Amino acid sequence: SGAATETATVLRAGLRAVGLKPDAPLICSSFLMSFPGGRQLLFGDCAVNIDPNAEQLVHIGQHLATAAEALFGEARLALLSYSTGTSGAGASVDVVRAVAEALQAKGVTAFGPIQGDAALNPEIGARKGMGEARPNTLIFPNINAGNIGYKLMQELAGAQAIGPLLHGFARPMADLSR
């Protein structure tokens, strides 16, 4: 649903009608971004969690890793930040670093903190000390960054945004962005 309904209404209906998976402490979203030329990336969370804390970002990362494995055969997550590696400091960078480390401890291939250019361009990533991350999933630190990012890709790069796909529900659900 969602063609004529706000995402919040779709989420409330989903929680009432479908419910959460037993092991899902939260719901989140992703967009499958399909670029001209065939490249595809998963972007999350761009539609549900406004300002997730570190624990919530770990859960978002786990949900999107599962989705990436189903879509792409493997999950390679980039935890985006304004800083790459140890080039910057601050509360938001520390959160992203902690999330990347927590996901790695759970067996998820995760890079971060990493800037968008270093995540998307292997040459830049190598110059910034991240090797060739080659992620297929970008995890944004908050809904502002994620929503802005996916809409910029639609308008500037001609990407098709499929979603939001919803994660954490007991059954498959998708919202249809108006």
GROMACS .gro file of C-alpha atoms in nm:
model
  178
    1SER     CA    1   0.000   0.000   0.000
    2GLY     CA    2   0.104   0.361   0.015
    3ALA     CA    3   0.003   0.494  -0.328
    4ALA     CA    4  -0.240   0.732  -0.159
    5THR     CA    5  -0.134   0.686   0.204
    6GLU     CA    6   0.154   0.818   0.412
    7THR     CA    7   0.426   0.573   0.517
    8ALA     CA    8   0.336   0.615   0.886
    9THR     CA    9  -0.017   0.491   0.815
   10VAL     CA   10   0.116   0.193   0.620
   11LEU     CA   11   0.350   0.106   0.909
   12ARG     CA   12   0.073   0.127   1.171
   13ALA     CA   13  -0.152  -0.096   0.959
   14GLY     CA   14   0.133  -0.344   0.911
   15LEU     CA   15   0.203  -0.360   1.282
   16ARG     CA   16  -0.165  -0.429   1.355
   17ALA     CA   17  -0.234  -0.671   1.069
   18VAL     CA   18   0.099  -0.853   1.028
   19GLY     CA   19   0.307  -0.781   1.338
   20LEU     CA   20   0.681  -0.804   1.390
   21LYS     CA   21   0.904  -1.106   1.344
   22PRO     CA   22   0.963  -1.262   1.686
   23ASP     CA   23   1.334  -1.166   1.677
   24ALA     CA   24   1.286  -0.816   1.528
   25PRO     CA   25   1.312  -0.534   1.782
   26LEU     CA   26   1.229  -0.273   1.517
   27ILE     CA   27   1.116  -0.220   1.163
   28CYS     CA   28   1.318  -0.037   0.902
   29SER     CA   29   1.318   0.032   0.532
   30SER     CA   30   1.534   0.012   0.226
   31PHE     CA   31   1.522   0.118  -0.134
   32LEU     CA   32   1.660  -0.097  -0.409
   33MET     CA   33   1.834   0.162  -0.625
   34SER     CA   34   1.868   0.057  -0.987
   35PHE     CA   35   2.106   0.276  -1.186
   36PRO     CA   36   2.138   0.318  -1.563
   37GLY     CA   37   2.397   0.068  -1.677
   38GLY     CA   38   2.272  -0.202  -1.441
   39ARG     CA   39   2.437  -0.122  -1.107
   40GLN     CA   40   2.212  -0.190  -0.809
   41LEU     CA   41   2.253  -0.087  -0.447
   42LEU     CA   42   2.039  -0.117  -0.138
   43PHE     CA   43   1.994   0.210   0.057
   44GLY     CA   44   1.866   0.215   0.415
   45ASP     CA   45   1.703   0.333   0.632
   46CYS     CA   46   1.552   0.608   0.422
   47ALA     CA   47   1.189   0.606   0.535
   48VAL     CA   48   1.122   0.476   0.888
   49ASN     CA   49   1.371   0.548   1.169
   50ILE     CA   50   1.431   0.921   1.207
   51ASP     CA   51   1.744   0.933   1.423
   52PRO     CA   52   1.848   0.579   1.516
   53ASN     CA   53   2.092   0.518   1.798
   54ALA     CA   54   2.382   0.272   1.772
   55GLU     CA   55   2.177  -0.030   1.882
   56GLN     CA   56   1.902   0.053   1.632
   57LEU     CA   57   2.158   0.103   1.353
   58VAL     CA   58   2.299  -0.243   1.428
   59HIS     CA   59   1.949  -0.391   1.388
   60ILE     CA   60   1.900  -0.193   1.066
   61GLY     CA   61   2.233  -0.326   0.941
   62GLN     CA   62   2.131  -0.684   1.023
   63HIS     CA   63   1.796  -0.647   0.844
   64LEU     CA   64   1.962  -0.496   0.537
   65ALA     CA   65   2.240  -0.757   0.537
   66THR     CA   66   1.972  -1.027   0.519
   67ALA     CA   67   1.800  -0.841   0.234
   68ALA     CA   68   2.128  -0.786   0.048
   69GLU     CA   69   2.212  -1.156   0.073
   70ALA     CA   70   1.872  -1.241  -0.076
   71LEU     CA   71   1.898  -0.981  -0.352
   72PHE     CA   72   2.268  -0.992  -0.440
   73GLY     CA   73   2.397  -1.322  -0.301
   74GLU     CA   74   2.617  -1.145  -0.046
   75ALA     CA   75   2.601  -0.849   0.188
   76ARG     CA   76   2.869  -0.578   0.188
   77LEU     CA   77   2.758  -0.285   0.401
   78ALA     CA   78   2.903   0.067   0.404
   79LEU     CA   79   2.819   0.264   0.720
   80LEU     CA   80   2.819   0.618   0.587
   81SER     CA   81   2.963   0.919   0.768
   82TYR     CA   82   3.118   1.255   0.695
   83SER     CA   83   3.449   1.091   0.789
   84THR     CA   84   3.638   0.791   0.650
   85GLY     CA   85   3.830   0.566   0.886
   86THR     CA   86   4.007   0.777   1.147
   87SER     CA   87   4.013   1.105   0.951
   88GLY     CA   88   3.748   1.268   1.168
   89ALA     CA   89   3.615   1.253   1.519
   90GLY     CA   90   3.295   1.331   1.695
   91ALA     CA   91   2.985   1.172   1.840
   92SER     CA   92   2.825   1.074   1.509
   93VAL     CA   93   3.150   0.924   1.375
   94ASP     CA   94   3.195   0.729   1.698
   95VAL     CA   95   2.843   0.585   1.665
   96VAL     CA   96   2.903   0.475   1.305
   97ARG     CA   97   3.238   0.320   1.401
   98ALA     CA   98   3.077   0.129   1.689
   99VAL     CA   99   2.798   0.004   1.462
  100ALA     CA  100   3.045  -0.118   1.199
  101GLU     CA  101   3.244  -0.300   1.467
  102ALA     CA  102   2.929  -0.457   1.618
  103LEU     CA  103   2.814  -0.579   1.277
  104GLN     CA  104   3.159  -0.720   1.201
  105ALA     CA  105   3.148  -0.906   1.535
  106LYS     CA  106   2.819  -1.062   1.419
  107GLY     CA  107   2.984  -1.183   1.097
  108VAL     CA  108   2.849  -0.909   0.868
  109THR     CA  109   3.089  -0.760   0.614
  110ALA     CA  110   3.069  -0.393   0.714
  111PHE     CA  111   3.291  -0.093   0.644
  112GLY     CA  112   3.275   0.229   0.838
  113PRO     CA  113   3.284   0.500   0.906
  114ILE     CA  114   3.317   0.572   0.536
  115GLN     CA  115   3.232   0.870   0.319
  116GLY     CA  116   3.007   0.823   0.019
  117ASP     CA  117   3.281   0.877  -0.236
  118ALA     CA  118   3.512   0.625  -0.069
  119ALA     CA  119   3.229   0.372  -0.050
  120LEU     CA  120   3.123   0.408  -0.413
  121ASN     CA  121   3.458   0.459  -0.584
  122PRO     CA  122   3.719   0.188  -0.514
  123GLU     CA  123   4.007   0.416  -0.618
  124ILE     CA  124   3.904   0.684  -0.370
  125GLY     CA  125   3.838   0.420  -0.104
  126ALA     CA  126   4.189   0.283  -0.149
  127ARG     CA  127   4.341   0.633  -0.125
  128LYS     CA  128   4.148   0.692   0.197
  129GLY     CA  129   4.270   0.366   0.351
  130MET     CA  130   3.952   0.163   0.312
  131GLY     CA  131   4.078  -0.074   0.045
  132GLU     CA  132   3.826  -0.165  -0.221
  133ALA     CA  133   3.514  -0.194  -0.006
  134ARG     CA  134   3.276  -0.242  -0.303
  135PRO     CA  135   2.960  -0.231  -0.090
  136ASN     CA  136   2.622  -0.330  -0.225
  137THR     CA  137   2.438  -0.169   0.067
  138LEU     CA  138   2.467   0.184   0.201
  139ILE     CA  139   2.353   0.243   0.559
  140PHE     CA  140   2.279   0.610   0.625
  141PRO     CA  141   2.320   0.750   0.978
  142ASN     CA  142   1.968   0.897   0.988
  143ILE     CA  143   1.655   0.948   0.782
  144ASN     CA  144   1.762   1.295   0.667
  145ALA     CA  145   2.077   1.166   0.501
  146GLY     CA  146   1.907   0.855   0.361
  147ASN     CA  147   1.601   1.026   0.219
  148ILE     CA  148   1.807   1.307   0.068
  149GLY     CA  149   2.057   1.056  -0.073
  150TYR     CA  150   1.809   0.833  -0.251
  151LYS     CA  151   1.618   1.127  -0.398
  152LEU     CA  152   1.941   1.287  -0.524
  153MET     CA  153   2.032   0.959  -0.695
  154GLN     CA  154   1.691   0.953  -0.864
  155GLU     CA  155   1.720   1.309  -0.992
  156LEU     CA  156   2.092   1.340  -1.068
  157ALA     CA  157   2.189   0.986  -1.163
  158GLY     CA  158   1.863   0.867  -1.316
  159ALA     CA  159   1.830   0.583  -1.066
  160GLN     CA  160   1.501   0.405  -1.017
  161ALA     CA  161   1.408   0.375  -0.648
  162ILE     CA  162   1.211   0.059  -0.573
  163GLY     CA  163   1.047   0.072  -0.234
  164PRO     CA  164   1.044   0.142   0.044
  165LEU     CA  165   1.087  -0.227   0.118
  166LEU     CA  166   0.997  -0.287   0.481
  167HIS     CA  167   1.202  -0.513   0.708
  168GLY     CA  168   1.119  -0.665   1.045
  169PHE     CA  169   0.757  -0.758   0.979
  170ALA     CA  170   0.638  -1.117   1.023
  171ARG     CA  171   0.546  -1.128   0.653
  172PRO     CA  172   0.684  -0.947   0.348
  173MET     CA  173   0.564  -0.588   0.321
  174ALA     CA  174   0.638  -0.294   0.096
  175ASP     CA  175   0.524   0.065   0.093
  176LEU     CA  176   0.457   0.239  -0.236
  177SER     CA  177   0.612   0.581  -0.223
  178ARG     CA  178   0.372   0.845  -0.350
   0.00000   0.00000   0.00000
